[in-house]
Amino acid sequence: KAGVTQTPRYLIKTRGQQVTLSCSPISGHRSVSWYQQTPGQGLQFLFEYFSETQRNKGNFPGRFSGRQFSNSRSEMNVSTLELGDSALYLCASSLYGGAGRYGYTFGSGTRLTVV
Amino acid sequence: ILNVEQSPQSLHVQEGDSTNFTCSFPSSNFYALHWYRWETAKSPEALFVMTLNGDEKKKGRISATLNTKEGYSYLYIKGSQPEDSATYLCAFGGSQGNLIFGKGTKLSVKP
């Protein structure tokens, strides 16, 4: 079966711009979680969407937002980009998500560079 | 602030060595503990999901144990091979409702 698809794979943006990243989960999975990874840091939780509703949110500024569509595809948006937003953004698909009694399947990530 | 600690940060072993790493997590409000393998230029790949104290899981040469009362899990690799070279992540799932990841243990296996 198809895995988790993230687009685009690489992105270069200028400070102050906004960006939208996309994640298509495994068919039948209703949960999509987003994580940010920067050098020296573990995966930092951004938010989780389940059945089109944001179920949980990490400690990130309001510039980071997301949404989920009826087909479970999810997008995350970052407005007014800062240099510190340069990172690898991973999404993870899960049947029920949450605290994780079911495994997560990760996409390949989007590498965002802000210049 | 909930913290998940992994040790060591990195490890260099010779092919054929057996090795183990530790993941420490909060001992209260536990739901699940995950282990992932993350090879360079690939996606993190799920190894184990453990939910019960005393759980032991095995997949080939890799196994994991769980102690929820004291808040730790061990990952063991028997007879390491160069293809085992990767970063191994653990993640704690608790009442906060999402997975909290450690920073990982980077394993390098020399032929």
mmCIF file of C-alpha atoms in Angstrom:
data_model
loop_
_atom_site.group_PDB
_atom_site.id
_atom_site.type_symbol
_atom_site.label_atom_id
_atom_site.label_comp_id
_atom_site.label_asym_id
_atom_site.label_seq_id
_atom_site.Cartn_x
_atom_site.Cartn_y
_atom_site.Cartn_z
ATOM 1 C CA LYS A 1 0.000 0.000 0.000
ATOM 2 C CA ALA A 2 1.110 3.590 -0.591
ATOM 3 C CA GLY A 3 3.103 5.204 2.197
ATOM 4 C CA VAL A 4 2.923 8.695 3.604
ATOM 5 C CA THR A 5 3.573 11.315 0.940
ATOM 6 C CA GLN A 6 4.975 14.734 1.758
ATOM 7 C CA THR A 7 5.368 17.501 -0.780
ATOM 8 C CA PRO A 8 7.485 19.291 -1.662
ATOM 9 C CA ARG A 9 10.698 17.529 -0.612
ATOM 10 C CA TYR A 10 12.779 20.694 -0.606
ATOM 11 C CA LEU A 11 11.847 24.335 -0.360
ATOM 12 C CA ILE A 12 13.799 27.575 -0.205
ATOM 13 C CA LYS A 13 11.952 30.663 0.975
ATOM 14 C CA THR A 14 12.864 34.198 1.917
ATOM 15 C CA ARG A 15 12.406 35.616 5.407
ATOM 16 C CA GLY A 16 8.944 37.122 5.773
ATOM 17 C CA GLN A 17 7.288 34.876 3.194
ATOM 18 C CA GLN A 18 4.809 32.165 3.998
ATOM 19 C CA VAL A 19 4.896 28.485 3.078
ATOM 20 C CA THR A 20 2.452 25.587 2.860
ATOM 21 C CA LEU A 21 3.523 21.963 3.223
ATOM 22 C CA SER A 22 1.357 18.978 2.350
ATOM 23 C CA CYS A 23 1.012 15.485 3.789
ATOM 24 C CA SER A 24 -1.083 12.626 2.408
ATOM 25 C CA PRO A 25 -1.452 9.859 5.009
ATOM 26 C CA ILE A 26 -1.841 6.134 4.499
ATOM 27 C CA SER A 27 -5.311 5.288 3.243
ATOM 28 C CA GLY A 28 -7.640 4.720 6.188
ATOM 29 C CA HIS A 29 -5.486 6.590 8.692
ATOM 30 C CA ARG A 30 -7.382 9.437 10.311
ATOM 31 C CA SER A 31 -4.571 11.026 12.307
ATOM 32 C CA VAL A 32 -1.797 13.214 10.962
ATOM 33 C CA SER A 33 0.843 14.660 13.285
ATOM 34 C CA TRP A 34 3.479 17.213 12.321
ATOM 35 C CA TYR A 35 6.981 17.430 13.762
ATOM 36 C CA GLN A 36 9.886 19.829 13.333
ATOM 37 C CA GLN A 37 13.491 18.744 13.537
ATOM 38 C CA THR A 38 16.351 21.227 13.820
ATOM 39 C CA PRO A 39 20.052 20.369 14.308
ATOM 40 C CA GLY A 40 20.744 19.111 17.829
ATOM 41 C CA GLN A 41 17.066 18.841 18.696
ATOM 42 C CA GLY A 42 14.772 15.868 18.803
ATOM 43 C CA LEU A 43 11.555 15.814 16.887
ATOM 44 C CA GLN A 44 9.448 18.669 18.265
ATOM 45 C CA PHE A 45 5.678 18.183 18.160
ATOM 46 C CA LEU A 46 3.774 20.866 16.235
ATOM 47 C CA PHE A 47 0.182 19.611 16.152
ATOM 48 C CA GLU A 48 -2.066 16.658 15.446
ATOM 49 C CA TYR A 49 -5.182 16.541 13.320
ATOM 50 C CA PHE A 50 -7.768 13.820 13.643
ATOM 51 C CA SER A 51 -10.888 13.671 11.503
ATOM 52 C CA GLU A 52 -10.427 17.281 10.357
ATOM 53 C CA THR A 53 -10.070 18.639 13.917
ATOM 54 C CA GLN A 54 -6.926 19.812 15.659
ATOM 55 C CA ARG A 55 -6.714 17.457 18.601
ATOM 56 C CA ASN A 56 -3.448 18.572 20.163
ATOM 57 C CA LYS A 57 -0.956 21.375 19.770
ATOM 58 C CA GLY A 58 2.705 21.785 20.731
ATOM 59 C CA ASN A 59 4.494 24.847 22.003
ATOM 60 C CA PHE A 60 4.968 26.765 18.767
ATOM 61 C CA PRO A 61 3.952 30.339 17.918
ATOM 62 C CA GLY A 62 0.697 31.111 16.137
ATOM 63 C CA ARG A 63 2.616 31.552 12.861
ATOM 64 C CA PHE A 64 2.449 27.771 12.607
ATOM 65 C CA SER A 65 -0.986 26.491 11.657
ATOM 66 C CA GLY A 66 -2.509 23.526 9.949
ATOM 67 C CA ARG A 67 -5.632 21.911 8.706
ATOM 68 C CA GLN A 68 -6.946 18.561 7.612
ATOM 69 C CA PHE A 69 -9.314 17.799 4.786
ATOM 70 C CA SER A 70 -12.112 15.251 4.580
ATOM 71 C CA ASN A 71 -9.795 12.809 2.764
ATOM 72 C CA SER A 72 -7.376 13.077 5.750
ATOM 73 C CA ARG A 73 -4.744 14.956 3.759
ATOM 74 C CA SER A 74 -3.188 17.639 5.901
ATOM 75 C CA GLU A 75 -1.423 20.902 5.265
ATOM 76 C CA MET A 76 0.693 22.992 7.552
ATOM 77 C CA ASN A 77 1.322 26.659 6.986
ATOM 78 C CA VAL A 78 4.039 28.878 8.349
ATOM 79 C CA SER A 79 3.538 32.605 7.941
ATOM 80 C CA THR A 80 6.130 35.383 8.228
ATOM 81 C CA LEU A 81 9.036 32.984 7.965
ATOM 82 C CA GLU A 82 12.056 33.466 10.185
ATOM 83 C CA LEU A 83 15.582 32.106 9.716
ATOM 84 C CA GLY A 84 15.010 29.819 12.713
ATOM 85 C CA ASP A 85 12.168 28.073 10.890
ATOM 86 C CA SER A 86 14.741 26.345 8.674
ATOM 87 C CA ALA A 87 14.248 22.696 9.539
ATOM 88 C CA LEU A 88 13.094 19.284 8.419
ATOM 89 C CA TYR A 89 9.315 18.999 8.781
ATOM 90 C CA LEU A 90 7.988 15.480 9.135
ATOM 91 C CA CYS A 91 4.431 14.311 9.156
ATOM 92 C CA ALA A 92 3.317 11.037 10.686
ATOM 93 C CA SER A 93 0.217 9.072 9.836
ATOM 94 C CA SER A 94 -1.567 6.826 12.321
ATOM 95 C CA LEU A 95 -4.829 4.952 12.569
ATOM 96 C CA TYR A 96 -5.875 6.738 15.751
ATOM 97 C CA GLY A 97 -2.829 8.842 16.669
ATOM 98 C CA GLY A 98 -2.851 10.464 20.079
ATOM 99 C CA ALA A 99 -0.569 9.047 22.742
ATOM 100 C CA GLY A 100 0.412 6.297 20.379
ATOM 101 C CA ARG A 101 -0.884 2.863 21.237
ATOM 102 C CA TYR A 102 -0.786 2.352 17.479
ATOM 103 C CA GLY A 103 2.377 2.868 15.469
ATOM 104 C CA TYR A 104 3.128 5.960 13.442
ATOM 105 C CA THR A 105 4.281 5.899 9.813
ATOM 106 C CA PHE A 106 6.421 8.834 8.810
ATOM 107 C CA GLY A 107 6.766 10.603 5.497
ATOM 108 C CA SER A 108 10.142 11.499 3.989
ATOM 109 C CA GLY A 109 9.869 15.063 5.174
ATOM 110 C CA THR A 110 10.100 18.528 3.681
ATOM 111 C CA ARG A 111 13.430 20.297 4.084
ATOM 112 C CA LEU A 112 12.679 24.014 4.438
ATOM 113 C CA THR A 113 15.461 26.545 4.144
ATOM 114 C CA VAL A 114 14.743 30.184 4.967
ATOM 115 C CA VAL A 115 17.242 32.704 3.601
ATOM 116 C CA ILE B 1 7.831 19.847 30.992
ATOM 117 C CA LEU B 2 7.938 16.168 30.097
ATOM 118 C CA ASN B 3 11.387 14.923 29.165
ATOM 119 C CA VAL B 4 12.560 11.862 27.271
ATOM 120 C CA GLU B 5 16.272 11.154 27.581
ATOM 121 C CA GLN B 6 18.294 8.756 25.464
ATOM 122 C CA SER B 7 21.803 7.542 26.156
ATOM 123 C CA PRO B 8 24.367 7.350 24.880
ATOM 124 C CA GLN B 9 24.110 10.161 22.338
ATOM 125 C CA SER B 10 26.306 8.201 19.916
ATOM 126 C CA LEU B 11 27.948 4.829 19.768
ATOM 127 C CA HIS B 12 30.650 3.329 17.557
ATOM 128 C CA VAL B 13 30.917 -0.451 17.494
ATOM 129 C CA GLN B 14 32.577 -3.111 15.387
ATOM 130 C CA GLU B 15 30.621 -5.507 13.219
ATOM 131 C CA GLY B 16 29.572 -8.465 15.345
ATOM 132 C CA ASP B 17 29.441 -6.528 18.630
ATOM 133 C CA SER B 18 26.247 -6.547 20.633
ATOM 134 C CA THR B 19 25.059 -3.233 21.969
ATOM 135 C CA ASN B 20 22.262 -1.598 23.910
ATOM 136 C CA PHE B 21 20.835 1.861 24.457
ATOM 137 C CA THR B 22 18.607 3.389 27.094
ATOM 138 C CA CYS B 23 15.481 5.520 26.945
ATOM 139 C CA SER B 24 14.263 7.246 30.128
ATOM 140 C CA PHE B 25 10.766 8.684 30.334
ATOM 141 C CA PRO B 26 8.228 9.885 32.926
ATOM 142 C CA SER B 27 7.010 7.005 35.098
ATOM 143 C CA SER B 28 3.504 8.400 35.514
ATOM 144 C CA ASN B 29 0.527 8.641 33.136
ATOM 145 C CA PHE B 30 2.107 6.145 30.736
ATOM 146 C CA TYR B 31 0.269 5.002 27.607
ATOM 147 C CA ALA B 32 2.946 3.740 25.183
ATOM 148 C CA LEU B 33 6.640 3.682 24.365
ATOM 149 C CA HIS B 34 7.814 3.562 20.750
ATOM 150 C CA TRP B 35 11.181 2.787 19.165
ATOM 151 C CA TYR B 36 12.069 3.958 15.668
ATOM 152 C CA ARG B 37 15.082 3.466 13.423
ATOM 153 C CA TRP B 38 16.043 6.449 11.292
ATOM 154 C CA GLU B 39 18.562 5.881 8.534
ATOM 155 C CA THR B 40 20.157 8.826 6.783
ATOM 156 C CA ALA B 41 18.047 10.206 3.923
ATOM 157 C CA LYS B 42 15.098 7.971 4.852
ATOM 158 C CA SER B 43 11.979 8.254 7.025
ATOM 159 C CA PRO B 44 11.903 7.060 10.643
ATOM 160 C CA GLU B 45 10.749 3.445 10.599
ATOM 161 C CA ALA B 46 8.761 1.953 13.465
ATOM 162 C CA LEU B 47 10.469 -0.898 15.312
ATOM 163 C CA PHE B 48 8.298 -1.486 18.377
ATOM 164 C CA VAL B 49 5.272 -0.138 20.205
ATOM 165 C CA MET B 50 5.115 -1.266 23.821
ATOM 166 C CA THR B 51 2.255 -0.608 26.180
ATOM 167 C CA LEU B 52 2.579 -2.935 29.194
ATOM 168 C CA ASN B 53 5.105 -2.948 32.013
ATOM 169 C CA GLY B 54 7.477 -5.865 31.476
ATOM 170 C CA ASP B 55 6.797 -5.995 27.726
ATOM 171 C CA GLU B 56 9.559 -7.544 25.665
ATOM 172 C CA LYS B 57 9.521 -7.286 21.887
ATOM 173 C CA LYS B 58 11.837 -8.851 19.321
ATOM 174 C CA LYS B 59 12.399 -8.319 15.616
ATOM 175 C CA GLY B 60 15.271 -10.341 14.202
ATOM 176 C CA ARG B 61 18.450 -9.334 16.035
ATOM 177 C CA ILE B 62 16.797 -6.337 17.708
ATOM 178 C CA SER B 63 14.846 -6.551 20.945
ATOM 179 C CA ALA B 64 13.441 -4.124 23.490
ATOM 180 C CA THR B 65 12.282 -4.223 27.092
ATOM 181 C CA LEU B 66 10.032 -1.890 29.039
ATOM 182 C CA ASN B 67 9.849 -0.883 32.701
ATOM 183 C CA THR B 68 7.054 1.649 33.166
ATOM 184 C CA LYS B 69 7.320 1.736 36.971
ATOM 185 C CA GLU B 70 10.845 3.110 36.881
ATOM 186 C CA GLY B 71 10.489 4.827 33.500
ATOM 187 C CA TYR B 72 13.030 3.186 31.237
ATOM 188 C CA SER B 73 13.298 1.032 28.146
ATOM 189 C CA TYR B 74 16.318 -0.751 26.688
ATOM 190 C CA LEU B 75 16.937 -1.503 23.028
ATOM 191 C CA TYR B 76 19.364 -4.351 22.302
ATOM 192 C CA ILE B 77 21.055 -5.210 19.035
ATOM 193 C CA LYS B 78 22.756 -8.595 18.899
ATOM 194 C CA GLY B 79 25.671 -9.058 16.499
ATOM 195 C CA SER B 80 25.579 -5.554 14.980
ATOM 196 C CA GLN B 81 25.880 -5.291 11.207
ATOM 197 C CA PRO B 82 26.861 -2.223 9.123
ATOM 198 C CA GLU B 83 23.239 -1.979 7.942
ATOM 199 C CA ASP B 84 22.203 -1.370 11.563
ATOM 200 C CA SER B 85 23.930 2.031 11.365
ATOM 201 C CA ALA B 86 21.189 4.568 12.022
ATOM 202 C CA THR B 87 19.766 6.865 14.664
ATOM 203 C CA TYR B 88 17.471 5.071 17.090
ATOM 204 C CA LEU B 89 14.656 7.171 18.519
ATOM 205 C CA CYS B 90 12.367 6.436 21.404
ATOM 206 C CA ALA B 91 9.071 8.234 21.966
ATOM 207 C CA PHE B 92 6.864 8.420 25.067
ATOM 208 C CA GLY B 93 3.105 8.564 24.815
ATOM 209 C CA GLY B 94 1.298 9.722 27.932
ATOM 210 C CA SER B 95 -1.659 11.710 29.130
ATOM 211 C CA GLN B 96 -0.375 14.736 27.250
ATOM 212 C CA GLY B 97 -1.941 13.064 24.223
ATOM 213 C CA ASN B 98 0.942 13.009 21.766
ATOM 214 C CA LEU B 99 4.332 11.334 21.324
ATOM 215 C CA ILE B 100 7.363 13.036 22.878
ATOM 216 C CA PHE B 101 10.612 12.021 21.217
ATOM 217 C CA GLY B 102 14.093 11.743 22.646
ATOM 218 C CA LYS B 103 17.049 13.137 20.705
ATOM 219 C CA GLY B 104 18.141 9.683 19.652
ATOM 220 C CA THR B 105 21.199 7.454 19.826
ATOM 221 C CA LYS B 106 23.333 7.482 16.688
ATOM 222 C CA LEU B 107 24.836 4.063 16.054
ATOM 223 C CA SER B 108 27.759 3.516 13.673
ATOM 224 C CA VAL B 109 28.815 -0.050 12.935
ATOM 225 C CA LYS B 110 32.237 -0.475 11.336
ATOM 226 C CA PRO B 111 32.831 -3.488 9.071
#
